[in-house]
JSON list of C-alpha atoms in Angstrom, two decimals:
[
{"chain": "A", "resi": 1, "resn": "MET", "atom": "CA", "xyz": [-16.38, -56.43, 62.75]},
{"chain": "A", "resi": 2, "resn": "LYS", "atom": "CA", "xyz": [-18.00, -53.20, 64.33]},
{"chain": "A", "resi": 3, "resn": "GLN", "atom": "CA", "xyz": [-21.92, -53.02, 64.51]},
{"chain": "A", "resi": 4, "resn": "ALA", "atom": "CA", "xyz": [-23.70, -49.95, 63.58]},
{"chain": "A", "resi": 5, "resn": "THR", "atom": "CA", "xyz": [-24.15, -48.99, 67.27]},
{"chain": "A", "resi": 6, "resn": "ASP", "atom": "CA", "xyz": [-20.92, -49.22, 68.08]},
{"chain": "A", "resi": 7, "resn": "LEU", "atom": "CA", "xyz": [-19.88, -46.83, 65.30]},
{"chain": "A", "resi": 8, "resn": "ASP", "atom": "CA", "xyz": [-22.86, -44.43, 66.29]},
{"chain": "A", "resi": 9, "resn": "VAL", "atom": "CA", "xyz": [-21.69, -44.67, 69.80]},
{"chain": "A", "resi": 10, "resn": "GLU", "atom": "CA", "xyz": [-18.19, -43.67, 68.92]},
{"chain": "A", "resi": 11, "resn": "GLU", "atom": "CA", "xyz": [-19.37, -41.00, 66.66]},
{"chain": "A", "resi": 12, "resn": "ALA", "atom": "CA", "xyz": [-21.06, -39.75, 69.83]},
{"chain": "A", "resi": 13, "resn": "LEU", "atom": "CA", "xyz": [-18.14, -39.86, 71.85]},
{"chain": "A", "resi": 14, "resn": "ARG", "atom": "CA", "xyz": [-15.99, -38.10, 69.13]},
{"chain": "A", "resi": 15, "resn": "ARG", "atom": "CA", "xyz": [-18.99, -35.55, 69.61]},
{"chain": "A", "resi": 16, "resn": "CYS", "atom": "CA", "xyz": [-18.84, -35.13, 73.33]},
{"chain": "A", "resi": 17, "resn": "ALA", "atom": "CA", "xyz": [-14.99, -34.87, 73.14]},
{"chain": "A", "resi": 18, "resn": "ALA", "atom": "CA", "xyz": [-15.67, -31.41, 70.89]},
{"chain": "A", "resi": 19, "resn": "GLY", "atom": "CA", "xyz": [-18.29, -30.49, 73.63]},
{"chain": "A", "resi": 20, "resn": "ASP", "atom": "CA", "xyz": [-21.77, -31.76, 71.75]},
{"chain": "A", "resi": 21, "resn": "ALA", "atom": "CA", "xyz": [-23.99, -32.21, 74.76]},
{"chain": "A", "resi": 22, "resn": "GLY", "atom": "CA", "xyz": [-26.60, -33.52, 72.35]},
{"chain": "A", "resi": 23, "resn": "ALA", "atom": "CA", "xyz": [-24.13, -36.18, 71.67]},
{"chain": "A", "resi": 24, "resn": "LEU", "atom": "CA", "xyz": [-23.79, -37.10, 75.25]},
{"chain": "A", "resi": 25, "resn": "ARG", "atom": "CA", "xyz": [-27.93, -37.28, 75.37]},
{"chain": "A", "resi": 26, "resn": "ALA", "atom": "CA", "xyz": [-27.77, -39.52, 72.43]},
{"chain": "A", "resi": 27, "resn": "ILE", "atom": "CA", "xyz": [-25.92, -41.96, 74.10]},
{"chain": "A", "resi": 28, "resn": "PHE", "atom": "CA", "xyz": [-27.94, -41.62, 77.34]},
{"chain": "A", "resi": 29, "resn": "GLU", "atom": "CA", "xyz": [-31.22, -42.27, 75.34]},
{"chain": "A", "resi": 30, "resn": "ARG", "atom": "CA", "xyz": [-29.88, -45.25, 73.59]},
{"chain": "A", "resi": 31, "resn": "GLU", "atom": "CA", "xyz": [-27.72, -46.88, 76.27]},
{"chain": "A", "resi": 32, "resn": "ALA", "atom": "CA", "xyz": [-29.32, -45.89, 79.85]},
{"chain": "A", "resi": 33, "resn": "PRO", "atom": "CA", "xyz": [-31.72, -49.02, 80.11]},
{"chain": "A", "resi": 34, "resn": "ARG", "atom": "CA", "xyz": [-28.64, -51.40, 79.64]},
{"chain": "A", "resi": 35, "resn": "MET", "atom": "CA", "xyz": [-26.31, -49.57, 81.58]},
{"chain": "A", "resi": 36, "resn": "ILE", "atom": "CA", "xyz": [-28.75, -49.59, 84.74]},
{"chain": "A", "resi": 37, "resn": "GLY", "atom": "CA", "xyz": [-29.30, -53.14, 84.22]},
{"chain": "A", "resi": 38, "resn": "VAL", "atom": "CA", "xyz": [-25.78, -53.86, 84.17]},
{"chain": "A", "resi": 39, "resn": "ALA", "atom": "CA", "xyz": [-25.13, -51.65, 87.22]},
{"chain": "A", "resi": 40, "resn": "GLN", "atom": "CA", "xyz": [-28.07, -53.45, 89.17]},
{"chain": "A", "resi": 41, "resn": "ARG", "atom": "CA", "xyz": [-26.47, -56.48, 88.40]},
{"chain": "A", "resi": 42, "resn": "ILE", "atom": "CA", "xyz": [-23.17, -55.37, 90.35]},
{"chain": "A", "resi": 43, "resn": "VAL", "atom": "CA", "xyz": [-25.01, -53.48, 92.82]},
{"chain": "A", "resi": 44, "resn": "ARG", "atom": "CA", "xyz": [-28.42, -55.23, 93.62]},
{"chain": "A", "resi": 45, "resn": "ARG", "atom": "CA", "xyz": [-30.19, -52.21, 93.92]},
{"chain": "A", "resi": 46, "resn": "ARG", "atom": "CA", "xyz": [-32.41, -50.00, 91.35]},
{"chain": "A", "resi": 47, "resn": "ALA", "atom": "CA", "xyz": [-31.45, -46.56, 92.84]},
{"chain": "A", "resi": 48, "resn": "LEU", "atom": "CA", "xyz": [-27.55, -47.07, 93.29]},
{"chain": "A", "resi": 49, "resn": "ALA", "atom": "CA", "xyz": [-27.76, -48.59, 89.89]},
{"chain": "A", "resi": 50, "resn": "GLU", "atom": "CA", "xyz": [-29.18, -45.15, 88.67]},
{"chain": "A", "resi": 51, "resn": "GLU", "atom": "CA", "xyz": [-26.80, -43.17, 90.71]},
{"chain": "A", "resi": 52, "resn": "VAL", "atom": "CA", "xyz": [-23.65, -45.39, 89.28]},
{"chain": "A", "resi": 53, "resn": "VAL", "atom": "CA", "xyz": [-25.23, -44.65, 85.38]},
{"chain": "A", "resi": 54, "resn": "GLN", "atom": "CA", "xyz": [-25.71, -41.08, 86.47]},
{"chain": "A", "resi": 55, "resn": "ASP", "atom": "CA", "xyz": [-22.06, -41.07, 87.65]},
{"chain": "A", "resi": 56, "resn": "SER", "atom": "CA", "xyz": [-20.74, -42.97, 84.86]},
{"chain": "A", "resi": 57, "resn": "PHE", "atom": "CA", "xyz": [-22.29, -40.36, 82.16]},
{"chain": "A", "resi": 58, "resn": "VAL", "atom": "CA", "xyz": [-20.38, -37.54, 84.27]},
{"chain": "A", "resi": 59, "resn": "GLN", "atom": "CA", "xyz": [-16.89, -39.66, 83.58]},
{"chain": "A", "resi": 60, "resn": "ILE", "atom": "CA", "xyz": [-17.93, -40.30, 80.05]},
{"chain": "A", "resi": 61, "resn": "TRP", "atom": "CA", "xyz": [-18.45, -36.65, 79.46]},
{"chain": "A", "resi": 62, "resn": "ARG", "atom": "CA", "xyz": [-15.11, -35.51, 80.98]},
{"chain": "A", "resi": 63, "resn": "ARG", "atom": "CA", "xyz": [-13.01, -38.61, 79.98]},
{"chain": "A", "resi": 64, "resn": "ALA", "atom": "CA", "xyz": [-14.99, -38.64, 76.11]},
{"chain": "A", "resi": 65, "resn": "ALA", "atom": "CA", "xyz": [-11.30, -37.32, 74.72]},
{"chain": "A", "resi": 66, "resn": "SER", "atom": "CA", "xyz": [-9.46, -40.05, 76.10]},
{"chain": "A", "resi": 67, "resn": "PHE", "atom": "CA", "xyz": [-11.42, -42.69, 74.16]},
{"chain": "A", "resi": 68, "resn": "ASP", "atom": "CA", "xyz": [-9.52, -44.67, 71.63]},
{"chain": "A", "resi": 69, "resn": "ALA", "atom": "CA", "xyz": [-11.29, -46.60, 69.03]},
{"chain": "A", "resi": 70, "resn": "ALA", "atom": "CA", "xyz": [-7.92, -48.52, 68.24]},
{"chain": "A", "resi": 71, "resn": "ARG", "atom": "CA", "xyz": [-8.14, -49.73, 71.38]},
{"chain": "A", "resi": 72, "resn": "GLY", "atom": "CA", "xyz": [-12.05, -51.14, 71.40]},
{"chain": "A", "resi": 73, "resn": "ALA", "atom": "CA", "xyz": [-15.54, -50.58, 70.82]},
{"chain": "A", "resi": 74, "resn": "GLY", "atom": "CA", "xyz": [-17.25, -47.55, 71.96]},
{"chain": "A", "resi": 75, "resn": "ARG", "atom": "CA", "xyz": [-19.94, -49.42, 73.96]},
{"chain": "A", "resi": 76, "resn": "THR", "atom": "CA", "xyz": [-17.25, -51.63, 75.37]},
{"chain": "A", "resi": 77, "resn": "TRP", "atom": "CA", "xyz": [-15.55, -48.32, 77.05]},
{"chain": "A", "resi": 78, "resn": "ILE", "atom": "CA", "xyz": [-18.72, -47.01, 78.30]},
{"chain": "A", "resi": 79, "resn": "TYR", "atom": "CA", "xyz": [-19.99, -50.44, 79.62]},
{"chain": "A", "resi": 80, "resn": "ALA", "atom": "CA", "xyz": [-16.46, -50.48, 81.33]},
{"chain": "A", "resi": 81, "resn": "ILE", "atom": "CA", "xyz": [-16.61, -46.99, 83.11]},
{"chain": "A", "resi": 82, "resn": "VAL", "atom": "CA", "xyz": [-20.31, -48.39, 84.43]},
{"chain": "A", "resi": 83, "resn": "ARG", "atom": "CA", "xyz": [-18.74, -51.51, 85.60]},
{"chain": "A", "resi": 84, "resn": "HIS", "atom": "CA", "xyz": [-15.81, -50.00, 87.39]},
{"chain": "A", "resi": 85, "resn": "ARG", "atom": "CA", "xyz": [-18.06, -47.03, 88.71]},
{"chain": "A", "resi": 86, "resn": "ALA", "atom": "CA", "xyz": [-20.38, -49.67, 90.38]},
{"chain": "A", "resi": 87, "resn": "ILE", "atom": "CA", "xyz": [-17.37, -51.60, 91.92]},
{"chain": "A", "resi": 88, "resn": "SER", "atom": "CA", "xyz": [-15.94, -48.71, 93.27]},
{"chain": "A", "resi": 89, "resn": "ILE", "atom": "CA", "xyz": [-19.24, -47.84, 94.76]},
{"chain": "A", "resi": 90, "resn": "LEU", "atom": "CA", "xyz": [-19.69, -51.04, 96.14]},
{"chain": "A", "resi": 91, "resn": "ARG", "atom": "CA", "xyz": [-16.08, -50.88, 97.75]},
{"chain": "A", "resi": 92, "resn": "ASP", "atom": "CA", "xyz": [-16.89, -47.65, 99.29]},
{"chain": "A", "resi": 93, "resn": "GLU", "atom": "CA", "xyz": [-20.18, -48.80, 101.00]},
{"chain": "A", "resi": 94, "resn": "ARG", "atom": "CA", "xyz": [-18.04, -51.92, 102.12]},
{"chain": "A", "resi": 95, "resn": "ARG", "atom": "CA", "xyz": [-15.57, -49.36, 103.84]},
{"chain": "A", "resi": 96, "resn": "LEU", "atom": "CA", "xyz": [-18.64, -47.60, 105.65]},
{"chain": "A", "resi": 97, "resn": "GLU", "atom": "CA", "xyz": [-19.80, -50.86, 107.00]},
{"chain": "A", "resi": 98, "resn": "LEU", "atom": "CA", "xyz": [-16.47, -52.20, 108.63]},
{"chain": "A", "resi": 99, "resn": "ASP", "atom": "CA", "xyz": [-17.16, -54.09, 111.48]},
{"chain": "A", "resi": 100, "resn": "ALA", "atom": "CA", "xyz": [-15.81, -53.33, 114.94]},
{"chain": "A", "resi": 101, "resn": "ASP", "atom": "CA", "xyz": [-12.54, -55.27, 114.23]},
{"chain": "A", "resi": 102, "resn": "GLY", "atom": "CA", "xyz": [-11.86, -52.96, 111.34]},
{"chain": "A", "resi": 103, "resn": "ASP", "atom": "CA", "xyz": [-12.22, -56.30, 108.78]},
{"chain": "A", "resi": 104, "resn": "PRO", "atom": "CA", "xyz": [-12.33, -55.07, 105.33]},
{"chain": "A", "resi": 105, "resn": "THR", "atom": "CA", "xyz": [-13.89, -58.07, 104.32]},
{"chain": "A", "resi": 106, "resn": "ALA", "atom": "CA", "xyz": [-15.90, -59.06, 107.22]},
{"chain": "A", "resi": 107, "resn": "THR", "atom": "CA", "xyz": [-19.10, -57.39, 105.14]},
{"chain": "A", "resi": 108, "resn": "VAL", "atom": "CA", "xyz": [-18.72, -59.57, 102.34]},
{"chain": "A", "resi": 109, "resn": "SER", "atom": "CA", "xyz": [-21.87, -62.11, 102.02]},
{"chain": "A", "resi": 110, "resn": "GLU", "atom": "CA", "xyz": [-20.74, -65.57, 103.88]},
{"chain": "A", "resi": 111, "resn": "GLU", "atom": "CA", "xyz": [-22.31, -67.08, 100.40]},
{"chain": "A", "resi": 112, "resn": "SER", "atom": "CA", "xyz": [-19.65, -69.44, 99.18]},
{"chain": "A", "resi": 113, "resn": "SER", "atom": "CA", "xyz": [-18.34, -69.63, 95.61]},
{"chain": "A", "resi": 114, "resn": "ASP", "atom": "CA", "xyz": [-19.78, -72.71, 95.37]},
{"chain": "A", "resi": 115, "resn": "ASP", "atom": "CA", "xyz": [-23.56, -71.60, 96.47]},
{"chain": "A", "resi": 116, "resn": "ILE", "atom": "CA", "xyz": [-22.87, -69.06, 93.80]},
{"chain": "A", "resi": 117, "resn": "VAL", "atom": "CA", "xyz": [-21.96, -71.41, 90.71]},
{"chain": "A", "resi": 118, "resn": "THR", "atom": "CA", "xyz": [-24.95, -73.61, 91.82]},
{"chain": "A", "resi": 119, "resn": "LYS", "atom": "CA", "xyz": [-27.19, -70.41, 91.10]},
{"chain": "A", "resi": 120, "resn": "LEU", "atom": "CA", "xyz": [-25.92, -70.52, 87.67]},
{"chain": "A", "resi": 121, "resn": "SER", "atom": "CA", "xyz": [-28.27, -71.87, 85.06]},
{"chain": "A", "resi": 122, "resn": "ASP", "atom": "CA", "xyz": [-27.57, -75.79, 84.37]},
{"chain": "A", "resi": 123, "resn": "SER", "atom": "CA", "xyz": [-26.85, -75.45, 80.96]},
{"chain": "A", "resi": 124, "resn": "SER", "atom": "CA", "xyz": [-24.52, -72.54, 81.71]},
{"chain": "A", "resi": 125, "resn": "SER", "atom": "CA", "xyz": [-21.34, -72.74, 80.19]},
{"chain": "A", "resi": 126, "resn": "LEU", "atom": "CA", "xyz": [-19.75, -70.58, 82.72]},
{"chain": "A", "resi": 127, "resn": "ARG", "atom": "CA", "xyz": [-21.11, -72.64, 85.40]},
{"chain": "A", "resi": 128, "resn": "ARG", "atom": "CA", "xyz": [-19.79, -75.71, 83.79]},
{"chain": "A", "resi": 129, "resn": "CYS", "atom": "CA", "xyz": [-15.94, -74.14, 83.57]},
{"chain": "A", "resi": 130, "resn": "LEU", "atom": "CA", "xyz": [-16.30, -72.68, 87.11]},
{"chain": "A", "resi": 131, "resn": "GLU", "atom": "CA", "xyz": [-17.17, -76.02, 88.56]},
{"chain": "A", "resi": 132, "resn": "HIS", "atom": "CA", "xyz": [-13.97, -77.44, 86.77]},
{"chain": "A", "resi": 133, "resn": "LEU", "atom": "CA", "xyz": [-11.64, -74.74, 88.23]},
{"chain": "A", "resi": 134, "resn": "GLU", "atom": "CA", "xyz": [-9.86, -75.80, 91.70]},
{"chain": "A", "resi": 135, "resn": "GLU", "atom": "CA", "xyz": [-11.59, -74.45, 94.82]},
{"chain": "A", "resi": 136, "resn": "ARG", "atom": "CA", "xyz": [-9.32, -71.95, 95.49]},
{"chain": "A", "resi": 137, "resn": "ALA", "atom": "CA", "xyz": [-9.21, -70.28, 92.28]},
{"chain": "A", "resi": 138, "resn": "ARG", "atom": "CA", "xyz": [-13.28, -70.28, 91.59]},
{"chain": "A", "resi": 139, "resn": "LYS", "atom": "CA", "xyz": [-13.65, -68.92, 95.54]},
{"chain": "A", "resi": 140, "resn": "LEU", "atom": "CA", "xyz": [-11.18, -65.75, 94.48]},
{"chain": "A", "resi": 141, "resn": "ILE", "atom": "CA", "xyz": [-12.69, -65.41, 90.86]},
{"chain": "A", "resi": 142, "resn": "VAL", "atom": "CA", "xyz": [-16.03, -64.99, 92.57]},
{"chain": "A", "resi": 143, "resn": "LEU", "atom": "CA", "xyz": [-14.71, -62.85, 95.38]},
{"chain": "A", "resi": 144, "resn": "THR", "atom": "CA", "xyz": [-13.22, -60.74, 92.62]},
{"chain": "A", "resi": 145, "resn": "TYR", "atom": "CA", "xyz": [-15.80, -60.50, 90.20]},
{"chain": "A", "resi": 146, "resn": "VAL", "atom": "CA", "xyz": [-19.33, -61.07, 92.10]},
{"chain": "A", "resi": 147, "resn": "HIS", "atom": "CA", "xyz": [-18.41, -59.30, 95.23]},
{"chain": "A", "resi": 148, "resn": "GLY", "atom": "CA", "xyz": [-16.03, -57.07, 93.89]},
{"chain": "A", "resi": 149, "resn": "LEU", "atom": "CA", "xyz": [-13.39, -57.45, 96.33]},
{"chain": "A", "resi": 150, "resn": "SER", "atom": "CA", "xyz": [-9.87, -56.03, 95.29]},
{"chain": "A", "resi": 151, "resn": "HIS", "atom": "CA", "xyz": [-6.64, -58.17, 95.29]},
{"chain": "A", "resi": 152, "resn": "THR", "atom": "CA", "xyz": [-5.39, -56.42, 97.89]},
{"chain": "A", "resi": 153, "resn": "GLU", "atom": "CA", "xyz": [-8.38, -57.19, 100.00]},
{"chain": "A", "resi": 154, "resn": "LEU", "atom": "CA", "xyz": [-8.24, -60.62, 99.11]},
{"chain": "A", "resi": 155, "resn": "ALA", "atom": "CA", "xyz": [-4.54, -60.86, 99.86]},
{"chain": "A", "resi": 156, "resn": "ALA", "atom": "CA", "xyz": [-5.57, -59.88, 103.62]},
{"chain": "A", "resi": 157, "resn": "ARG", "atom": "CA", "xyz": [-8.24, -62.08, 103.57]},
{"chain": "A", "resi": 158, "resn": "GLU", "atom": "CA", "xyz": [-6.51, -65.05, 102.65]},
{"chain": "A", "resi": 159, "resn": "GLY", "atom": "CA", "xyz": [-3.04, -64.29, 104.46]},
{"chain": "A", "resi": 160, "resn": "VAL", "atom": "CA", "xyz": [-1.00, -64.67, 101.38]},
{"chain": "A", "resi": 161, "resn": "PRO", "atom": "CA", "xyz": [1.07, -62.15, 99.37]},
{"chain": "A", "resi": 162, "resn": "LEU", "atom": "CA", "xyz": [-0.25, -59.75, 96.98]},
{"chain": "A", "resi": 163, "resn": "GLY", "atom": "CA", "xyz": [1.55, -61.58, 94.12]},
{"chain": "A", "resi": 164, "resn": "THR", "atom": "CA", "xyz": [0.16, -64.81, 95.03]},
{"chain": "A", "resi": 165, "resn": "VAL", "atom": "CA", "xyz": [-3.54, -63.90, 94.79]},
{"chain": "A", "resi": 166, "resn": "LYS", "atom": "CA", "xyz": [-2.83, -62.20, 91.48]},
{"chain": "A", "resi": 167, "resn": "SER", "atom": "CA", "xyz": [-1.04, -65.46, 90.25]},
{"chain": "A", "resi": 168, "resn": "TRP", "atom": "CA", "xyz": [-3.78, -67.64, 91.46]},
{"chain": "A", "resi": 169, "resn": "ILE", "atom": "CA", "xyz": [-6.45, -65.20, 89.92]},
{"chain": "A", "resi": 170, "resn": "ARG", "atom": "CA", "xyz": [-4.68, -64.81, 86.58]},
{"chain": "A", "resi": 171, "resn": "ARG", "atom": "CA", "xyz": [-4.50, -68.78, 86.26]},
{"chain": "A", "resi": 172, "resn": "GLY", "atom": "CA", "xyz": [-8.30, -69.30, 87.10]},
{"chain": "A", "resi": 173, "resn": "ALA", "atom": "CA", "xyz": [-9.30, -66.63, 84.68]},
{"chain": "A", "resi": 174, "resn": "LEU", "atom": "CA", "xyz": [-6.96, -68.40, 81.82]},
{"chain": "A", "resi": 175, "resn": "ALA", "atom": "CA", "xyz": [-8.32, -71.25, 82.64]},
{"chain": "A", "resi": 176, "resn": "LEU", "atom": "CA", "xyz": [-12.09, -70.03, 82.61]},
{"chain": "A", "resi": 177, "resn": "ARG", "atom": "CA", "xyz": [-11.20, -68.76, 79.01]},
{"chain": "A", "resi": 178, "resn": "GLU", "atom": "CA", "xyz": [-9.59, -71.84, 77.70]},
{"chain": "A", "resi": 179, "resn": "CYS", "atom": "CA", "xyz": [-12.74, -73.60, 78.79]},
{"chain": "A", "resi": 180, "resn": "LEU", "atom": "CA", "xyz": [-15.28, -70.85, 77.52]},
{"chain": "A", "resi": 181, "resn": "GLY", "atom": "CA", "xyz": [-12.92, -70.51, 74.13]}
]
């Protein structure tokens, strides 16, 4: 069942698609603080999070006509744009910070997946489920969803074919879904 805010966002997206800048302003006023929070959790810097949200609103404006309510809620759509934009900005920064050897994964924090899992709340069901994953799956999921590495970057880092990395991540994600389910 859709909440009133989902319906409001969907209506605003329809109005944006028709060229109504006031509708974009309404989305901004209602969602920008939460969008900045989501972006900041990914990029870890307030100023960069604000840039992510600004870029996201440009994309929302340009792509509003492509929103399809049959495929998901309006809020889900705009937050997916924020998340993807934040990850893209992180990847762009990493490409600028390549080490002397040109290793695309050298700038990823050396913090292990186990360290990240232990930072989660003790009562967190996500922590419990991550701890039950096999080490390889946990590591790849953390590198993908926390550090923002692409599957291609992970394949290069692990020295295995791209399809293998995709399979490992998919199996790990399915195990997480089942555990959290």
